[in-house]
Amino acid sequence: MTKTNHKEPKVNELYAKLKEGVQKVYFSDKWKEILLFQSRFHNYSFNNMMLIYFQCPTATFVAGYTDWQKLGRQVQYKQEGIKILAPSYKIEKDEQTGEKKKKLVGFHQTSVFDVSQTKGAPLPSLTHELTMETATLRDFYETLKAVCPFPVEEKTITNGSKGYFDHLTQSIAVKKGMAALHKCKTLVHEMAHGYLHTNSDKSKEMKEVEAEGTAFVVLSYFGFDTSNYSFPYVAGWNGSAFADHIQKAGDTIQKTAEKLIAEIEKEMSKKSAAA
Ligand SMILES: [Zn+2]
């Protein structure tokens, strides 16, 4: 049995556009700047990453006090550091060769700080918040909220994220004060997380590619362009293997987008019938 679906060709086309856009990001100057920025941070061991996570689960970028100063940022007054373990070395002379060697003798505790605990020069960022604000978009946001099976609340979010899906309460938070286009995009992104990732053991990277890919396709379908944000965002989570996640996420993105588009269209026709 073949199912005919009028949305499929357009959704297919939009997914292809997403893949192409993400590829382009890898060849941009901004991408090089980001890689350079990340390389300035130390590579933390798995144990230290766990220590950071348990003390500050929202941490995005951490560095020591003086490392932040080198980046033009100052750790703010009375901020408590995140405690991690740093290796302690002893310089020893090799008996045979006479060379001086660094020998690991143990670990000592040291402090790092998350970017949210610092102030100063802006960090280079790949993505910029979408700024479009129109009556049509505000209306579309209301339609999305009507379609959304999870409670939606606008909240003050200070850790740099635009929203989140709370798996415990099965609810969505959207960052207060954003333009309508970004609010719409975030809401679809978090709805996708809600639909797809409640009991999922997929990697964080895969989940983000699926959610943002779905948001891009859905918003584009209705004529709203989020590529300036979505392409670099997906590129950032796509991993070292070019196009790997986005290739694997293709099916999920397209199916989730089609489901959401159908629900939105149903809600829109209900609205226009009532008007
Ligand atoms: Zn997400």
Coordinates of C-alpha atoms and ligand atoms in Angstrom, one line a residue:
M1 CA 0.0 0.0 0.0
T2 CA 1.4 3.4 -0.9
K3 CA 0.5 6.3 1.2
T4 CA 0.3 9.6 -0.7
N5 CA 1.4 12.5 1.3
H6 CA 1.4 16.0 -0.3
K7 CA 3.9 17.3 2.3
E8 CA 6.6 14.7 1.6
P9 CA 8.2 16.3 -1.5
K10 CA 8.4 19.7 0.1
V11 CA 9.7 18.3 3.4
N12 CA 12.3 16.3 1.5
E13 CA 13.4 19.4 -0.4
L14 CA 13.8 21.4 2.9
Y15 CA 15.8 18.6 4.5
A16 CA 18.2 18.7 1.5
K17 CA 18.5 22.5 2.0
L18 CA 19.3 22.0 5.6
K19 CA 22.1 19.5 4.8
E20 CA 23.6 21.8 2.2
G21 CA 23.5 24.8 4.5
V22 CA 25.2 23.0 7.3
Q23 CA 28.0 21.9 5.0
K24 CA 28.6 25.5 4.0
V25 CA 29.2 26.5 7.7
Y26 CA 32.2 24.2 7.9
F27 CA 33.9 26.3 5.3
S28 CA 33.2 29.7 6.8
D29 CA 35.6 31.9 8.7
K30 CA 33.3 31.9 11.7
W31 CA 33.7 28.1 12.0
K32 CA 37.5 28.5 12.1
E33 CA 37.2 31.2 14.8
I34 CA 35.1 28.8 16.9
L35 CA 37.5 25.9 16.6
L36 CA 40.3 28.2 17.6
F37 CA 38.3 29.4 20.6
Q38 CA 37.6 25.9 21.8
S39 CA 41.2 24.9 21.4
R40 CA 42.1 27.6 23.9
F41 CA 40.3 25.7 26.6
H42 CA 41.9 22.8 28.3
N43 CA 40.8 19.4 27.5
Y44 CA 39.3 18.0 30.6
S45 CA 39.4 14.4 31.6
F46 CA 36.3 12.3 32.0
N47 CA 36.5 12.5 35.8
N48 CA 36.8 16.2 35.7
M49 CA 34.0 16.6 33.3
M50 CA 31.8 14.6 35.7
L51 CA 33.0 16.8 38.6
I52 CA 32.1 19.9 36.6
Y53 CA 28.7 18.4 35.7
F54 CA 27.8 17.5 39.2
Q55 CA 28.7 20.9 40.6
C56 CA 27.3 23.0 37.7
P57 CA 25.2 21.0 35.3
T58 CA 24.5 24.1 33.2
A59 CA 28.2 24.8 32.6
T60 CA 29.1 25.4 29.0
F61 CA 32.6 26.8 29.0
V62 CA 34.8 26.5 32.0
A63 CA 38.3 27.9 32.6
G64 CA 40.6 28.9 35.4
Y65 CA 40.6 32.4 36.9
T66 CA 43.6 33.7 35.0
D67 CA 42.6 31.9 31.8
W68 CA 39.4 33.9 31.8
Q69 CA 41.4 37.1 32.2
K70 CA 43.5 36.2 29.2
L71 CA 40.2 35.9 27.3
G72 CA 39.2 39.4 28.4
R73 CA 36.7 38.3 31.0
Q74 CA 36.7 38.7 34.8
V75 CA 35.3 36.2 37.2
Q76 CA 32.7 38.1 39.2
Y77 CA 32.9 38.9 42.9
K78 CA 32.0 36.1 45.4
Q79 CA 31.6 33.4 42.7
E80 CA 32.3 29.9 44.0
G81 CA 34.7 28.0 41.8
I82 CA 33.9 24.5 40.4
K83 CA 36.4 22.1 42.0
I84 CA 38.3 19.9 39.7
L85 CA 41.5 17.8 40.1
A86 CA 44.7 18.9 38.4
P87 CA 47.7 16.6 38.1
S88 CA 50.7 17.3 40.3
Y89 CA 54.1 16.7 38.7
K90 CA 57.6 16.3 40.1
I91 CA 60.6 17.0 38.0
E92 CA 63.0 14.0 38.1
K93 CA 66.3 13.3 36.6
D94 CA 66.5 10.1 34.6
E95 CA 69.2 8.0 36.1
Q96 CA 70.4 6.6 32.7
T97 CA 70.0 9.5 30.3
G98 CA 70.4 12.4 32.7
E99 CA 67.4 14.1 31.2
K100 CA 64.9 15.9 33.3
K101 CA 61.4 14.3 33.2
K102 CA 58.0 15.2 34.5
K103 CA 56.6 12.5 36.7
L104 CA 53.0 12.4 37.8
V105 CA 52.9 12.1 41.6
G106 CA 49.3 12.7 42.4
F107 CA 46.5 15.2 42.1
H108 CA 45.5 18.5 43.7
Q109 CA 42.3 20.4 43.8
T110 CA 41.9 23.5 41.7
S111 CA 39.0 25.8 40.8
V112 CA 37.5 26.6 37.4
F113 CA 34.6 28.9 36.6
D114 CA 31.8 28.7 34.1
V115 CA 31.3 31.5 31.6
S116 CA 28.1 32.5 33.4
Q117 CA 30.2 33.4 36.4
T118 CA 32.3 35.8 34.4
K119 CA 31.8 39.2 32.7
G120 CA 33.6 41.0 29.9
A121 CA 34.4 40.6 26.3
P122 CA 31.8 38.7 24.4
L123 CA 32.6 35.1 23.4
P124 CA 32.8 34.4 19.7
S125 CA 29.5 32.7 18.9
L126 CA 28.4 30.9 15.8
T127 CA 24.7 31.6 16.2
H128 CA 22.9 34.9 16.6
E129 CA 19.4 35.1 17.9
L130 CA 16.7 35.6 15.2
T131 CA 15.2 39.1 15.4
M132 CA 12.1 39.0 13.1
E133 CA 9.0 40.2 14.8
T134 CA 5.7 40.4 12.9
A135 CA 2.0 40.0 13.7
T136 CA 1.9 36.9 11.5
L137 CA 4.7 35.3 13.5
R138 CA 3.0 36.2 16.8
D139 CA -0.1 34.6 15.5
F140 CA 1.9 31.5 14.4
Y141 CA 3.4 31.3 17.9
E142 CA -0.1 31.1 19.4
T143 CA -1.0 28.4 16.9
L144 CA 2.1 26.4 17.9
K145 CA 1.1 26.7 21.6
A146 CA -2.4 25.5 20.8
V147 CA -0.9 22.4 19.0
C148 CA 1.7 21.7 21.7
P149 CA 0.7 18.9 24.1
F150 CA 3.1 20.1 26.7
P151 CA 2.6 23.2 28.9
V152 CA 4.6 26.1 27.7
E153 CA 6.0 28.9 29.9
E154 CA 8.1 31.9 29.1
K155 CA 11.0 32.1 31.6
T156 CA 14.1 34.1 32.4
I157 CA 17.0 31.9 31.3
T158 CA 20.5 33.1 31.9
N159 CA 22.7 30.3 30.9
G160 CA 22.7 31.1 27.2
S161 CA 20.1 28.6 26.1
K162 CA 16.9 29.7 24.4
G163 CA 14.7 27.2 26.0
Y164 CA 14.5 23.7 27.3
F165 CA 12.3 20.7 27.6
D166 CA 11.9 19.5 31.2
H167 CA 11.6 15.7 31.1
L168 CA 10.6 15.5 34.7
T169 CA 7.5 17.8 34.5
Q170 CA 7.0 17.2 30.7
S171 CA 6.9 20.9 30.1
I172 CA 8.6 23.5 27.9
A173 CA 10.4 26.7 28.8
V174 CA 11.0 29.4 26.2
K175 CA 13.4 32.2 27.0
K176 CA 11.6 35.5 27.8
G177 CA 12.1 38.6 25.7
M178 CA 13.1 37.0 22.3
A179 CA 11.6 38.1 19.0
A180 CA 8.6 36.1 17.7
L181 CA 10.6 34.2 15.1
H182 CA 13.0 32.9 17.6
K183 CA 10.3 32.0 20.1
C184 CA 8.5 30.0 17.3
K185 CA 11.7 28.2 16.4
T186 CA 12.5 27.4 20.0
L187 CA 9.0 26.1 20.7
V188 CA 9.2 23.7 17.7
H189 CA 12.7 22.6 18.8
E190 CA 11.6 21.8 22.3
M191 CA 8.4 20.1 21.1
A192 CA 10.6 17.8 19.0
H193 CA 12.7 17.0 22.1
G194 CA 9.5 16.3 23.9
Y195 CA 8.2 14.0 21.2
L196 CA 11.4 12.2 20.5
H197 CA 13.7 12.2 23.5
T198 CA 11.8 11.4 26.6
N199 CA 13.1 7.9 26.9
S200 CA 16.0 8.1 24.4
D201 CA 19.5 6.9 24.8
K202 CA 20.7 8.8 21.7
S203 CA 23.7 11.1 22.2
K204 CA 23.2 14.8 23.1
E205 CA 24.6 15.7 19.7
M206 CA 22.1 13.5 17.8
K207 CA 19.2 14.9 19.9
E208 CA 20.2 18.5 19.1
V209 CA 20.5 17.8 15.4
E210 CA 17.1 16.1 15.3
A211 CA 15.4 18.9 17.2
E212 CA 16.9 21.8 15.3
G213 CA 16.6 20.1 12.0
T214 CA 12.9 19.6 12.7
A215 CA 12.5 23.2 13.7
F216 CA 14.1 24.4 10.5
V217 CA 12.0 22.2 8.2
V218 CA 8.7 23.1 10.0
L219 CA 9.3 26.8 10.1
S220 CA 10.6 26.9 6.5
Y221 CA 7.5 25.0 5.4
F222 CA 5.3 27.8 6.6
G223 CA 7.6 30.4 5.0
F224 CA 9.7 31.5 8.0
D225 CA 13.5 31.3 7.4
T226 CA 15.6 30.3 10.4
S227 CA 18.7 29.2 8.4
N228 CA 20.9 31.9 9.9
Y229 CA 20.5 30.3 13.3
S230 CA 19.7 26.7 12.4
F231 CA 22.5 25.9 10.0
P232 CA 25.4 26.9 12.3
Y233 CA 23.5 25.4 15.3
V234 CA 23.2 22.0 13.6
A235 CA 26.8 22.3 12.3
G236 CA 28.0 22.9 15.9
W237 CA 26.4 19.6 17.1
N238 CA 27.0 17.6 14.0
G239 CA 30.3 16.2 15.2
S240 CA 33.7 15.8 13.7
A241 CA 32.5 13.5 11.0
F242 CA 31.1 15.8 8.4
A243 CA 27.3 15.3 7.9
D244 CA 27.3 12.2 10.0
H245 CA 24.6 13.0 12.5
I246 CA 22.6 15.0 10.0
Q247 CA 22.6 12.1 7.6
K248 CA 21.4 9.7 10.3
A249 CA 18.8 12.1 11.6
G250 CA 17.3 12.5 8.1
D251 CA 14.4 10.1 8.6
T252 CA 13.5 11.3 12.1
I253 CA 13.6 15.0 11.1
Q254 CA 11.4 14.4 8.1
K255 CA 8.8 12.2 9.9
T256 CA 8.6 14.5 12.9
A257 CA 8.3 17.6 10.7
E258 CA 5.5 16.0 8.7
K259 CA 3.6 15.1 11.8
L260 CA 4.0 18.6 13.2
I261 CA 3.1 20.3 9.9
A262 CA -0.1 18.2 9.7
E263 CA -1.1 19.2 13.3
I264 CA -0.3 22.9 12.6
E265 CA -2.4 22.9 9.4
K266 CA -5.3 21.3 11.2
E267 CA -5.2 24.0 13.9
M268 CA -4.9 26.7 11.3
S269 CA -8.0 25.5 9.4
K270 CA -9.9 25.3 12.7
K271 CA -9.0 28.9 13.4
S272 CA -9.9 30.2 10.0
A273 CA -13.3 28.3 10.2
A274 CA -14.0 30.0 13.5
A275 CA -13.1 33.4 12.1
Ligands
ZN1 ZN 17.8 21.2 22.2

